[in-house]
CSV table of C-alpha atoms and ligand atoms in Angstrom, one decimal:
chain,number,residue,atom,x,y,z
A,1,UNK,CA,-68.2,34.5,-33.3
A,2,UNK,CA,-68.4,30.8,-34.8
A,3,UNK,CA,-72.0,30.8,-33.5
A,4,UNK,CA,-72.7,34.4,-34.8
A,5,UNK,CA,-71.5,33.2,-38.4
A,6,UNK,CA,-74.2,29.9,-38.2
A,7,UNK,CA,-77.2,31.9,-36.8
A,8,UNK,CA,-77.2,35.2,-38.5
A,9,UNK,CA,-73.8,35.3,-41.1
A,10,UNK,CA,-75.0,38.7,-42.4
A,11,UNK,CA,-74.2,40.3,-38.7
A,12,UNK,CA,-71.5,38.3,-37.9
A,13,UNK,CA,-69.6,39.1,-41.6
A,14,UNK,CA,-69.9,42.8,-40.3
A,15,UNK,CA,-68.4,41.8,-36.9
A,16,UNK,CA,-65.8,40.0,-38.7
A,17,UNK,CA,-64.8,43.3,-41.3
A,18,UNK,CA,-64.8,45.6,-38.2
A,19,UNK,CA,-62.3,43.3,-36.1
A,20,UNK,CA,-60.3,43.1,-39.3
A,21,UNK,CA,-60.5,47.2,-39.3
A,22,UNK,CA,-59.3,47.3,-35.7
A,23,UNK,CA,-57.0,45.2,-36.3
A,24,UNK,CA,-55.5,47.3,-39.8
A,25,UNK,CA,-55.7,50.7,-39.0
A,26,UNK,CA,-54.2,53.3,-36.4
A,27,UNK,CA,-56.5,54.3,-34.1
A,28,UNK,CA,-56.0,57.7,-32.5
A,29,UNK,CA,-59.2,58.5,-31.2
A,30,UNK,CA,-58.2,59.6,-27.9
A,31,UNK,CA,-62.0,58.4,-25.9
A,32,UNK,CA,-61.6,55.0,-27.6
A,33,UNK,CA,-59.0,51.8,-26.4
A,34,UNK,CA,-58.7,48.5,-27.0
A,35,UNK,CA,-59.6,45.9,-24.2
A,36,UNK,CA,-57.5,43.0,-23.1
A,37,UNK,CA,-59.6,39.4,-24.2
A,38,UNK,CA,-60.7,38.5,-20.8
A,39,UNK,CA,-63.2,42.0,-20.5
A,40,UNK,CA,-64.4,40.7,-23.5
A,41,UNK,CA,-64.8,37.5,-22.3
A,42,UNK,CA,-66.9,39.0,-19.5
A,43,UNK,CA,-69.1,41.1,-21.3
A,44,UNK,CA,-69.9,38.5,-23.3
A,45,UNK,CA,-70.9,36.1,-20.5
A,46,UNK,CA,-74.6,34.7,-19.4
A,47,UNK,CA,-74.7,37.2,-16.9
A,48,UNK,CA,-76.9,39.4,-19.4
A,49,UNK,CA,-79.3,36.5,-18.1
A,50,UNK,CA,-80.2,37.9,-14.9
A,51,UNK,CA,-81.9,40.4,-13.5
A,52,UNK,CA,-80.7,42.3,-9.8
A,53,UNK,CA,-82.6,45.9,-9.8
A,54,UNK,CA,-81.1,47.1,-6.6
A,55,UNK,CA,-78.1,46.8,-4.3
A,56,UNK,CA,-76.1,44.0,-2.7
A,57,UNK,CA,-78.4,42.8,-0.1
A,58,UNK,CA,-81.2,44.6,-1.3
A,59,UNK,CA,-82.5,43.3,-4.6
A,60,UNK,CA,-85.8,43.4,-5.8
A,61,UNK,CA,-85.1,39.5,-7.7
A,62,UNK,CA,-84.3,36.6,-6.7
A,63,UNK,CA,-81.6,34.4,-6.9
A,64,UNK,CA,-78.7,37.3,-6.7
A,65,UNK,CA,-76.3,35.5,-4.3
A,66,UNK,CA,-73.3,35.4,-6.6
A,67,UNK,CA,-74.9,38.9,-8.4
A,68,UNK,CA,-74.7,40.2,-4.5
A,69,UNK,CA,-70.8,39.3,-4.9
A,70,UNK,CA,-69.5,40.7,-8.2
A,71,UNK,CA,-71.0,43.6,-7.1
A,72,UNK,CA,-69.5,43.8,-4.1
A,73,UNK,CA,-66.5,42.5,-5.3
A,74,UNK,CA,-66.5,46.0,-8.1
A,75,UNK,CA,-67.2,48.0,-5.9
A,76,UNK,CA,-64.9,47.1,-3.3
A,77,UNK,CA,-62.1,47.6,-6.4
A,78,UNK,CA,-63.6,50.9,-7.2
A,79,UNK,CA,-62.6,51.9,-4.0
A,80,UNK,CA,-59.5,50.9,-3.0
A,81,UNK,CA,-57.8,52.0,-6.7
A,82,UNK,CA,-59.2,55.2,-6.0
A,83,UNK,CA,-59.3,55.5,-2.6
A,84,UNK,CA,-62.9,57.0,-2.6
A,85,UNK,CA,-65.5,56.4,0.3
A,86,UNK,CA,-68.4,54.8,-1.9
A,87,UNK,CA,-68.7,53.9,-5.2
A,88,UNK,CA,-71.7,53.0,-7.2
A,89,UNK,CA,-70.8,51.0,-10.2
A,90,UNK,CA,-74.3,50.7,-11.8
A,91,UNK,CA,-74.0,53.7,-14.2
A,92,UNK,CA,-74.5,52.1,-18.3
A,93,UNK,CA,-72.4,54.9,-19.2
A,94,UNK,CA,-70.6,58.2,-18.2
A,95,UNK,CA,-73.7,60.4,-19.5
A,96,UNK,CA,-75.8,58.4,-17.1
A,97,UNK,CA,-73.6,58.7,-14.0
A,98,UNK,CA,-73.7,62.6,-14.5
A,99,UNK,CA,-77.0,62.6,-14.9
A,100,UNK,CA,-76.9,60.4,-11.4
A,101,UNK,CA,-75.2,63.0,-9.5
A,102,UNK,CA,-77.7,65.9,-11.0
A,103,UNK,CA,-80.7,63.9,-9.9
A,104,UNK,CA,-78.9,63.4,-6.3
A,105,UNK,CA,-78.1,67.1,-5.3
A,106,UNK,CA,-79.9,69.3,-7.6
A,107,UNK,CA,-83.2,70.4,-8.1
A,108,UNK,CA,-84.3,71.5,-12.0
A,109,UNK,CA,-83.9,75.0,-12.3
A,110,UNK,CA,-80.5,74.9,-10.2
A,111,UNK,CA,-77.2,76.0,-12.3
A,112,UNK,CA,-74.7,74.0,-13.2
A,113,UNK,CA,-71.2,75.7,-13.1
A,114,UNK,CA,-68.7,73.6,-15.8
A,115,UNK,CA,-66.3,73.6,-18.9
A,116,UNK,CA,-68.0,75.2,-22.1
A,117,UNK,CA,-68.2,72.6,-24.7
A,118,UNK,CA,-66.7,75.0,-26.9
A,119,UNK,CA,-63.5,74.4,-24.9
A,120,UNK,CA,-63.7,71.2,-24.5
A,121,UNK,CA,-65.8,70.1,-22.3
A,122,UNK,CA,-68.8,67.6,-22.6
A,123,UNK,CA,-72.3,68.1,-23.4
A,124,UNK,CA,-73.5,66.2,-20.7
A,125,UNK,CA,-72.4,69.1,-18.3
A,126,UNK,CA,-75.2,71.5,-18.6
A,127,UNK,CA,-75.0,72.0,-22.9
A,128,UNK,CA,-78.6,72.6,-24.3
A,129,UNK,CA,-78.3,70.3,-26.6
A,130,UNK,CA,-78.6,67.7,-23.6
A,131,UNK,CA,-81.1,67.4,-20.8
A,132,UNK,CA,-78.9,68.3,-18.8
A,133,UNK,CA,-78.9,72.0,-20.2
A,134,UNK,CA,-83.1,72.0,-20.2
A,135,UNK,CA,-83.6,70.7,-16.4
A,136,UNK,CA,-80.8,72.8,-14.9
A,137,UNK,CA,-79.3,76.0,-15.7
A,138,UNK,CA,-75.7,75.5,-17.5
A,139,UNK,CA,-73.4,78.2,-16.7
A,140,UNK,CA,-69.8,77.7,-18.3
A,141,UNK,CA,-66.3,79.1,-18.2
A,142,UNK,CA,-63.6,78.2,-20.7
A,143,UNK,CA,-59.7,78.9,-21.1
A,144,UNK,CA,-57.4,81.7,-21.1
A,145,UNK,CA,-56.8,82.9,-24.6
A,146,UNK,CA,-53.2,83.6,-24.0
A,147,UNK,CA,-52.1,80.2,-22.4
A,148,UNK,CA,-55.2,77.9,-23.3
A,149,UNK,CA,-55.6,76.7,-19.8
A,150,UNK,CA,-58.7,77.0,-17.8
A,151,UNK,CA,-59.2,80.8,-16.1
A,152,UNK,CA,-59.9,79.8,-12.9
A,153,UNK,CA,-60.3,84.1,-12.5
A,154,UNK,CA,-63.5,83.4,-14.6
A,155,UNK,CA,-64.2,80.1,-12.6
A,156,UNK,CA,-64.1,82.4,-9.2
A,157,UNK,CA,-66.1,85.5,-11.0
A,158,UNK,CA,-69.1,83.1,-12.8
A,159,UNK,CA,-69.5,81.0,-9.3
A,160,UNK,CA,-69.6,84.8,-7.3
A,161,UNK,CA,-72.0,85.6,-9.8
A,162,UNK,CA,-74.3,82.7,-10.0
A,163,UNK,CA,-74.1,80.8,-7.3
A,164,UNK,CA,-73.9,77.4,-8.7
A,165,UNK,CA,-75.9,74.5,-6.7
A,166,UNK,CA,-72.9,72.3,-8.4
A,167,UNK,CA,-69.5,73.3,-9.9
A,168,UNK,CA,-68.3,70.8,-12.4
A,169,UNK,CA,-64.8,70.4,-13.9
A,170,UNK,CA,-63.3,67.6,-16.4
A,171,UNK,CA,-63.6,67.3,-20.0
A,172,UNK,CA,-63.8,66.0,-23.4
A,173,UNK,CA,-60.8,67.8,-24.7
A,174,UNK,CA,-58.3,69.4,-22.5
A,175,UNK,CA,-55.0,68.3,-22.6
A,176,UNK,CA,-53.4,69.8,-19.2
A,177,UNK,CA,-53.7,68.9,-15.1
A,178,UNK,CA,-56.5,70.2,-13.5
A,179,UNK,CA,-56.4,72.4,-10.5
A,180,UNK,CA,-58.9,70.3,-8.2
A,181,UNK,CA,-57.4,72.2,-5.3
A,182,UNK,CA,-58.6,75.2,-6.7
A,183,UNK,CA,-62.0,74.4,-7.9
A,184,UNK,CA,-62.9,73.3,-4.2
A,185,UNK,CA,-61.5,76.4,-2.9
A,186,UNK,CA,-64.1,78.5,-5.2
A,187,UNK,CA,-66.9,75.7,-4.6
A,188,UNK,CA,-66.5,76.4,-1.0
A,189,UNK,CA,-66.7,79.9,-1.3
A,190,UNK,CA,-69.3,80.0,-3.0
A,191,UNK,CA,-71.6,76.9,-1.2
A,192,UNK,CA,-71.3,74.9,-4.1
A,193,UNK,CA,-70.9,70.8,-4.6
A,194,UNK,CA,-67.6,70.3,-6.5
A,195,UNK,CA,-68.0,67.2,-9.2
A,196,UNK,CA,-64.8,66.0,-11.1
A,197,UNK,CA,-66.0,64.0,-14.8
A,198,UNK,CA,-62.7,62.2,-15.0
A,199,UNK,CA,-63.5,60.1,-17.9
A,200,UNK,CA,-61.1,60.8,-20.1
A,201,UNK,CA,-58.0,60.3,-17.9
A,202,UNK,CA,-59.3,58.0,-14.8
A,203,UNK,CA,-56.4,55.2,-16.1
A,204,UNK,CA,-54.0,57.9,-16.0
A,205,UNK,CA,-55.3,58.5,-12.4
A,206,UNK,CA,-55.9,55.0,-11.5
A,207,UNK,CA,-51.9,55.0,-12.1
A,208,UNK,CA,-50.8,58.0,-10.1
A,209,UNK,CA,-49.8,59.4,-13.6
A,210,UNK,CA,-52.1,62.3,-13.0
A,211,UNK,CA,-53.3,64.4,-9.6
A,212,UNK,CA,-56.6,63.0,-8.1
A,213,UNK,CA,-59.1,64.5,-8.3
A,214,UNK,CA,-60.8,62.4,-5.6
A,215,UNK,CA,-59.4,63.4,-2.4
A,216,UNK,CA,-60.9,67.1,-3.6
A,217,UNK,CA,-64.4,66.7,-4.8
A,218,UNK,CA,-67.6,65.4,-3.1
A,219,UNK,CA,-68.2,63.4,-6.2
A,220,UNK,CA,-66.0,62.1,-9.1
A,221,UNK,CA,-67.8,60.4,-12.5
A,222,UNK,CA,-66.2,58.2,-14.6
A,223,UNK,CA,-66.4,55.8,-17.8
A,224,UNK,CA,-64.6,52.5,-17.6
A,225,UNK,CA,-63.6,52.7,-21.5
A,226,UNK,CA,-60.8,55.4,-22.2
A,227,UNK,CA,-57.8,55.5,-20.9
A,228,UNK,CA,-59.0,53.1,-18.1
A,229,UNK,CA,-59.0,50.7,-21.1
A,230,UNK,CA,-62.2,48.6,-19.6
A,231,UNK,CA,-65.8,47.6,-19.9
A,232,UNK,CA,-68.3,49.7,-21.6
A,233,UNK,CA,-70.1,51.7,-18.8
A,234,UNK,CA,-69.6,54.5,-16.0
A,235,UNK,CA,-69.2,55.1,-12.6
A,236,UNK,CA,-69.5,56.9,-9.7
A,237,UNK,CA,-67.5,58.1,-6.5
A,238,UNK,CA,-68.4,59.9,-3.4
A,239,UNK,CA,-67.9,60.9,-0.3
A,240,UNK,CA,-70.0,58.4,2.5
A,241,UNK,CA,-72.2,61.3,3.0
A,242,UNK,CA,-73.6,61.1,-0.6
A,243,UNK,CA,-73.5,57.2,-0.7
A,244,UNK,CA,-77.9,57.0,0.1
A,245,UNK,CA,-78.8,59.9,-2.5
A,246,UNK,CA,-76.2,59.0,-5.1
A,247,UNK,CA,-77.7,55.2,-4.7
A,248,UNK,CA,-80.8,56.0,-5.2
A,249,UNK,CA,-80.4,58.7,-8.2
A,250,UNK,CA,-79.3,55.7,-9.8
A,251,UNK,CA,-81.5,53.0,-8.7
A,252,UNK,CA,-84.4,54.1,-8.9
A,253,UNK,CA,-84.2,57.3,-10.4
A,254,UNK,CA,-82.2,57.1,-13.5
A,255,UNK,CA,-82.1,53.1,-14.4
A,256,UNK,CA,-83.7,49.9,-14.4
A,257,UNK,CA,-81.4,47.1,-13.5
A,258,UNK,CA,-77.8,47.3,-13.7
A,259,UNK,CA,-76.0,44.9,-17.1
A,260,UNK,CA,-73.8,42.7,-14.9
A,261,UNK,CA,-71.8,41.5,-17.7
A,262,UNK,CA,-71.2,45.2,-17.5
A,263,UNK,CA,-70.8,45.3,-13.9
A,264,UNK,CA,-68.3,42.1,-13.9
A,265,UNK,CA,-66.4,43.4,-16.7
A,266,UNK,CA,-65.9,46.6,-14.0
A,267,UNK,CA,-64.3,44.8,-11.5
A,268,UNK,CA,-62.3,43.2,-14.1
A,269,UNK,CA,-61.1,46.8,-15.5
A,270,UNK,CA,-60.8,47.9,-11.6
A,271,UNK,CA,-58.0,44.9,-11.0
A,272,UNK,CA,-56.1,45.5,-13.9
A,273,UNK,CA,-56.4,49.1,-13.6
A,274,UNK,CA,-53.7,48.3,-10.2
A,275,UNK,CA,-51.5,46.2,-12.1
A,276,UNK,CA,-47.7,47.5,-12.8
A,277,UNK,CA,-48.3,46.4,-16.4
A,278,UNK,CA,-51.3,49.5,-16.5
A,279,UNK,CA,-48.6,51.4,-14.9
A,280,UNK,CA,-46.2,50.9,-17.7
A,281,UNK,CA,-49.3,51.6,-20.1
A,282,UNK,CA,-50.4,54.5,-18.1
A,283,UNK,CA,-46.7,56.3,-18.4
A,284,UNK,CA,-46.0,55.4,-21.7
A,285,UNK,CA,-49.3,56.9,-23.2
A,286,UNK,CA,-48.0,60.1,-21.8
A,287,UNK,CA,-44.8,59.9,-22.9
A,288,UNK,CA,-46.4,59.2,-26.3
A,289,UNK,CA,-48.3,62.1,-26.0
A,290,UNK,CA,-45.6,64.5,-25.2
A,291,UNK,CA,-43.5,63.0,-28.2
A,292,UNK,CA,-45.9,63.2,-31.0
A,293,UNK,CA,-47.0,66.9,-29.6
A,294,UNK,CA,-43.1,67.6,-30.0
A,295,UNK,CA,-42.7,66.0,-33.5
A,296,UNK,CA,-45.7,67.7,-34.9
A,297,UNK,CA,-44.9,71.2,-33.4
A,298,UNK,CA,-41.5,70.8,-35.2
A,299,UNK,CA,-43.0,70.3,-38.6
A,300,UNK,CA,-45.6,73.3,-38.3
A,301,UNK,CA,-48.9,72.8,-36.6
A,302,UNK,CA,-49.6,74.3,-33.7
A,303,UNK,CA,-50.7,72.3,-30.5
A,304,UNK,CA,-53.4,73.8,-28.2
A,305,UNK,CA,-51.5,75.2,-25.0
A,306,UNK,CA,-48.4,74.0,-26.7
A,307,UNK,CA,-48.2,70.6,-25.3
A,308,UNK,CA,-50.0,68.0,-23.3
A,309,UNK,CA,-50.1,66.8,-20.1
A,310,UNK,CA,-52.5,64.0,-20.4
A,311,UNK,CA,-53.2,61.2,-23.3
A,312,UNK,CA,-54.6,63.8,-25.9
A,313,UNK,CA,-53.4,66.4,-27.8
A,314,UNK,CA,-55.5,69.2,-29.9
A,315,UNK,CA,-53.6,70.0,-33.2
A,316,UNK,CA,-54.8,73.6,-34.7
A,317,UNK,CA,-54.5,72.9,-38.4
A,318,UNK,CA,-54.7,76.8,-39.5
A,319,UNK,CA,-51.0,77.1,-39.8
A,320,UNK,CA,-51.8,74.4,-42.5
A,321,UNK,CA,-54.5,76.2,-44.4
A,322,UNK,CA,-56.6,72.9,-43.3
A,323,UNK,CA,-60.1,72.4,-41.4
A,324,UNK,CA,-60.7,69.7,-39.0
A,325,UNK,CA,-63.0,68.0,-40.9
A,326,UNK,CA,-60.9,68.0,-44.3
A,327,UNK,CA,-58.5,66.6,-41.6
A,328,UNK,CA,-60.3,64.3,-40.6
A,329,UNK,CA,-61.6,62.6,-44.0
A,330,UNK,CA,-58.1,62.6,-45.3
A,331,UNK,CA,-56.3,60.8,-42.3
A,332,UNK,CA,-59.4,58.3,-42.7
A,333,UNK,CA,-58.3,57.9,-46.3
A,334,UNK,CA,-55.1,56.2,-45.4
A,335,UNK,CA,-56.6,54.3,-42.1
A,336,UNK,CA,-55.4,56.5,-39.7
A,337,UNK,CA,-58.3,57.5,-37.5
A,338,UNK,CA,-59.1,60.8,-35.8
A,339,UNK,CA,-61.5,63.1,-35.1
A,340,UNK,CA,-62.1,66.6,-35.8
A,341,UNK,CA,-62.5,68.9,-32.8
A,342,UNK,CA,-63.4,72.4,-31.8
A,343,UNK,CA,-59.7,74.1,-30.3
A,344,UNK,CA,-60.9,77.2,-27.8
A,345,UNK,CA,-61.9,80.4,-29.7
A,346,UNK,CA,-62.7,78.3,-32.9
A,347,UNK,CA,-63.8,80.6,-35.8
A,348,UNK,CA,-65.2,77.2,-37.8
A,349,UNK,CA,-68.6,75.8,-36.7
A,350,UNK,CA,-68.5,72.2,-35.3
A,351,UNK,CA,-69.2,70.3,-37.9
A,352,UNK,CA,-66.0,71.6,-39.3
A,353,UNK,CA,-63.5,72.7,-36.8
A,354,UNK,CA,-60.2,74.4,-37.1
A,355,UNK,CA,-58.5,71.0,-35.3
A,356,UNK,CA,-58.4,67.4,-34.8
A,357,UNK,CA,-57.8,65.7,-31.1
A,358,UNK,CA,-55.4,63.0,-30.8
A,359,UNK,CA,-55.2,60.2,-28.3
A,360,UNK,CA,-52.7,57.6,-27.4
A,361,UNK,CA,-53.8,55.1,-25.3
A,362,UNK,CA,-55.1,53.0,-28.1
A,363,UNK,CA,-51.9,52.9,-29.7
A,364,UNK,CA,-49.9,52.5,-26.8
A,365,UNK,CA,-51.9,49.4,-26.1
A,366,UNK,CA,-50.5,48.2,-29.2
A,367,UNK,CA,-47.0,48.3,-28.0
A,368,UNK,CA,-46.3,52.0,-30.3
A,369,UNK,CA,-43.7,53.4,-28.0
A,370,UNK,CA,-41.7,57.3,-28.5
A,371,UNK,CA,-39.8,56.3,-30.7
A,372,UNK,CA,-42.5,55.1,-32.9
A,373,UNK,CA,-43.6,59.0,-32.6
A,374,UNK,CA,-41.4,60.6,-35.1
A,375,UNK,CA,-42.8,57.8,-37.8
A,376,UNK,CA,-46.6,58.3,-36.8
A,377,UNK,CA,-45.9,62.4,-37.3
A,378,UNK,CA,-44.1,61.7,-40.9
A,379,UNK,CA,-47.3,59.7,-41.6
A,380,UNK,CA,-49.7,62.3,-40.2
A,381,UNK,CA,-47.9,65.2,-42.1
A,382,UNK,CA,-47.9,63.4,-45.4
A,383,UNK,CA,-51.3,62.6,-45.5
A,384,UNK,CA,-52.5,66.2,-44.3
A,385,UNK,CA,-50.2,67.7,-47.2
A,386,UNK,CA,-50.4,65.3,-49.6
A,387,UNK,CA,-54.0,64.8,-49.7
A,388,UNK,CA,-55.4,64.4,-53.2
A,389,UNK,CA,-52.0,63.0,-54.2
A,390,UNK,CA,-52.9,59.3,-54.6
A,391,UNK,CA,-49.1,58.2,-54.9
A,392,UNK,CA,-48.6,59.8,-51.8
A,393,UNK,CA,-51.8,58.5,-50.0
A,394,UNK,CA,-50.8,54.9,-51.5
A,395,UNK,CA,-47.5,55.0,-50.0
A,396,UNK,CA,-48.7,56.2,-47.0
A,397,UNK,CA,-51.2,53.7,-46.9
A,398,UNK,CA,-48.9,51.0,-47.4
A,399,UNK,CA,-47.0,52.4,-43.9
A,400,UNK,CA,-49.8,52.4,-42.2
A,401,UNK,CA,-50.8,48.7,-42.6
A,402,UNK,CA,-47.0,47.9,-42.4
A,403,UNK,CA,-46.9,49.4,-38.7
A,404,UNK,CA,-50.2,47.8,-38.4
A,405,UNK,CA,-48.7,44.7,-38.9
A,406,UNK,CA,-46.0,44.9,-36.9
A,407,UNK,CA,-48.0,45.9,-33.6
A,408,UNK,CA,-50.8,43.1,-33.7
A,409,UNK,CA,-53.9,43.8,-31.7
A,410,UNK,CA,-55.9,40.7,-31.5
A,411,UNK,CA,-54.5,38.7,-33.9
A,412,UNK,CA,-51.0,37.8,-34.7
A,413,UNK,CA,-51.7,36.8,-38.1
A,414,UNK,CA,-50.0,33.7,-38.9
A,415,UNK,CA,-48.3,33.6,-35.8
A,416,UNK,CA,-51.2,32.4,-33.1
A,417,UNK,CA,-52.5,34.7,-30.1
A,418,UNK,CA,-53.0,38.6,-30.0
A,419,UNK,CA,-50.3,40.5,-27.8
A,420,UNK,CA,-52.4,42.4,-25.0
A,421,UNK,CA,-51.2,41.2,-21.2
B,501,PLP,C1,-65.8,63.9,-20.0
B,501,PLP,C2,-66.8,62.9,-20.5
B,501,PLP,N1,-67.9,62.7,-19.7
B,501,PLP,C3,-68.8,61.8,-20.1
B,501,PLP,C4,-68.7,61.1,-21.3
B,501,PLP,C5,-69.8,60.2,-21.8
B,501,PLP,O1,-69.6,58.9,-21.7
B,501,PLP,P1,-70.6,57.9,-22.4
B,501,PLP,O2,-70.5,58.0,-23.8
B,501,PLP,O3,-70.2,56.6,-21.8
B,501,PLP,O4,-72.0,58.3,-21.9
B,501,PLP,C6,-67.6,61.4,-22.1
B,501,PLP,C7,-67.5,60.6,-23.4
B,501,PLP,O5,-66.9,61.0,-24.4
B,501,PLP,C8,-66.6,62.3,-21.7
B,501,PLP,O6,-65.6,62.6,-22.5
């Protein structure tokens, strides 16, 4: 940053106003989380120097001896923390290591069995807004309307009808335990690949807080940010089977050379990912979860399938009279930061929503614990009723930065180093 601020102070005085947002606001945007200083450290490194297109041992550069090891050395991680047969840690990003996994068993034209987006899942899973939905044919199931939770009877009676090359489950916004078991009971029926996106919860899997889905599916994606709380990028496991094809939809099918500062900052996020401290983390952003779901129930919102299991929870704002995105822009208004979200059988369109999606693991990095809940509802209420009331919005303004100052992120002002272990 001292650098930044010599060579081009313009950019680096908009670095220096976002840190200082990071730092001052509550962030509840359940796909985002705040890395520990060393990933940075990492990412930032002269390893975007060097080129490696290929794998370890197979490069098509020179001069990739140590390259040939931190590659190794993630993938190696990759594996043992999730116990999975191969990984391929290349992917820039999840949308790439789905794409990966299309390119490495499908052919275009073939359907794609997976989680409307409506319903929270994710566009890269066969939505025609993304390629995915124009090479291959996206098929998609959703969730009961009674309990929320994903009708695996409609699962069973799509896959019977369509015969799905690939059934895909995992998504953006679905706060309860998947059934993997189940999935690879109808993908086997039906001849079908079975592909787990665990993006959003792979730290809460990395920690045993959640089933695996890796022991059922013949390939599992995955970002490193999230609850994983790591480098930007994705991944990908599979079964040894799928190791050549999956390689090689990657490399070269899908991308040039791997970012290495990218792929180090992996094996960084795969180490701490098996530390007790994650653990702790892990459980604790659940617990979080749980206990705001609670406290908001109790004041009047409903929560999407009445609870969570995971680090998110969808809150339907109708019992309020409020939209998500009217939501959204108030929470902002007193630096509280959340985004608007479809909840299943939404009558509003998506750029409006009847919810908002909440995520802890941010917070929880912070050091917020359950008891901090109750406070963080009071906030949320008071801002969602009392918007257009500036008194009220000041005051709960004030709050905000108060708990803001109180958990430091990064800095400790005043007081020396950040807090994250
Ligand atoms: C389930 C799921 N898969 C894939 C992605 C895409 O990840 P990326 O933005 O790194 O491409 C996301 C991101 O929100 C996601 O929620």
């Amino acid at each position: 940053m001292r650098q930044l601020g010599i060579v081009d102070p313009e950019l680096g005085a908009i670095l220096d106003r976002e840190a200082a947002r990071q730092e001052l606001t509550l962030e509840l945007i359940a796909s985002e989380s705040f890395v520990p200083p060393a990933i940075m450290e990492v990412q930032g490194s002269l390893l975007t120097n060097k080129y490696a297109e290929g794998y370890p041992g197979q490069r098509y550069h020179g001069g990739c001896q140590f390259i040939d090891a931190l590659e190794s050395l993630a993938i190696g991680r990759a594996m043992a923390l999730f116990g999975a047969e191969h990984a391929n840690v290349q992917p820039h990003s999840g949308v790439n290591a789905n794409l990966a996994v299309y390119q490495a068993v499908l052919q275009p034209g073939d359907t794609i069995l997976a989680m409307d987006l409506k319903h929270g899942g994710h566009l890269s899973h066969g939505s025609k807004a993304s390629l995915t939905g124009r090479v291959y044919r996206g098929v998609h199931y959703g969730v009961r309307p009674d309990t929320e939770r994903v009708d695996l009877d409609q699962v069973r009676a799509l896959a019977r009808e369509h015969r799905p090359r690939l059934l895909v489950t995992g998504a953006s916004a679905y706060p309860r335990i998947l059934d993997y078991p189940a999935f690879r009971e109808i993908a086997d029926e039906v001849g079908a690949l079975l592909l787990t996106d665990m993006a959003h919860i792979a730290g809460l899997v990395a920690a045993g807080v959640l089933p695996s889905p890796v022991p059922h599916c013949h390939f599992v994606t995955s970002t490193t940010t999230k609850t994983l709380r790591g480098a930007r990028g994705g991944f990908i496991l599979c079964r040894e089977e799928f190791a050549p094809a999956v390689d090689k939809a990657i490399f070269p099918g899908t991308q040039g050379g791997p970012i290495l500062q990218n792929v180090a900052a992996k094996a960084l996020t795969f180490k701490l990912a098996g530390t007790e401290s994650f653990a702790r983390y892990a459980r604790n952003t659940v617990a979080n979860a749980a206990a705001l779901a609670r406290n908001l129930t109790d004041r009047g919102y409903r929560i999407v399938s009445g609870g969570t299991d995971n680090h998110l929870l969808l809150v339907d704002l109708r019992p309020k009279g409020l939209t998500g995105d009217v939501a959204e822009r108030a929470l902002e208004s007193v630096d509280i930061m959340v985004n608007k979200n479809l909840i299943p059988f939404d009558p509003e369109k998506p750029t409006v929503t009847s919810g908002i999606r909440i995520g802890l693991g941010a917070l929880t990095t912070r050091g917020f614990g359950e008891k901090d809940m109750p406070v963080l509802g009071e906030l949320l209420d008071r801002a969602l009723q009392g918007r257009g009331d500036e008194k009220v919005l000041k005051d709960v303004k004030g709050q905000v930065l108060d708990l803001c100052l109180a958990h430091p992120l990064y800095c400790r002002f005043g007081e020396g180093d950040g807090l994250l272990d």
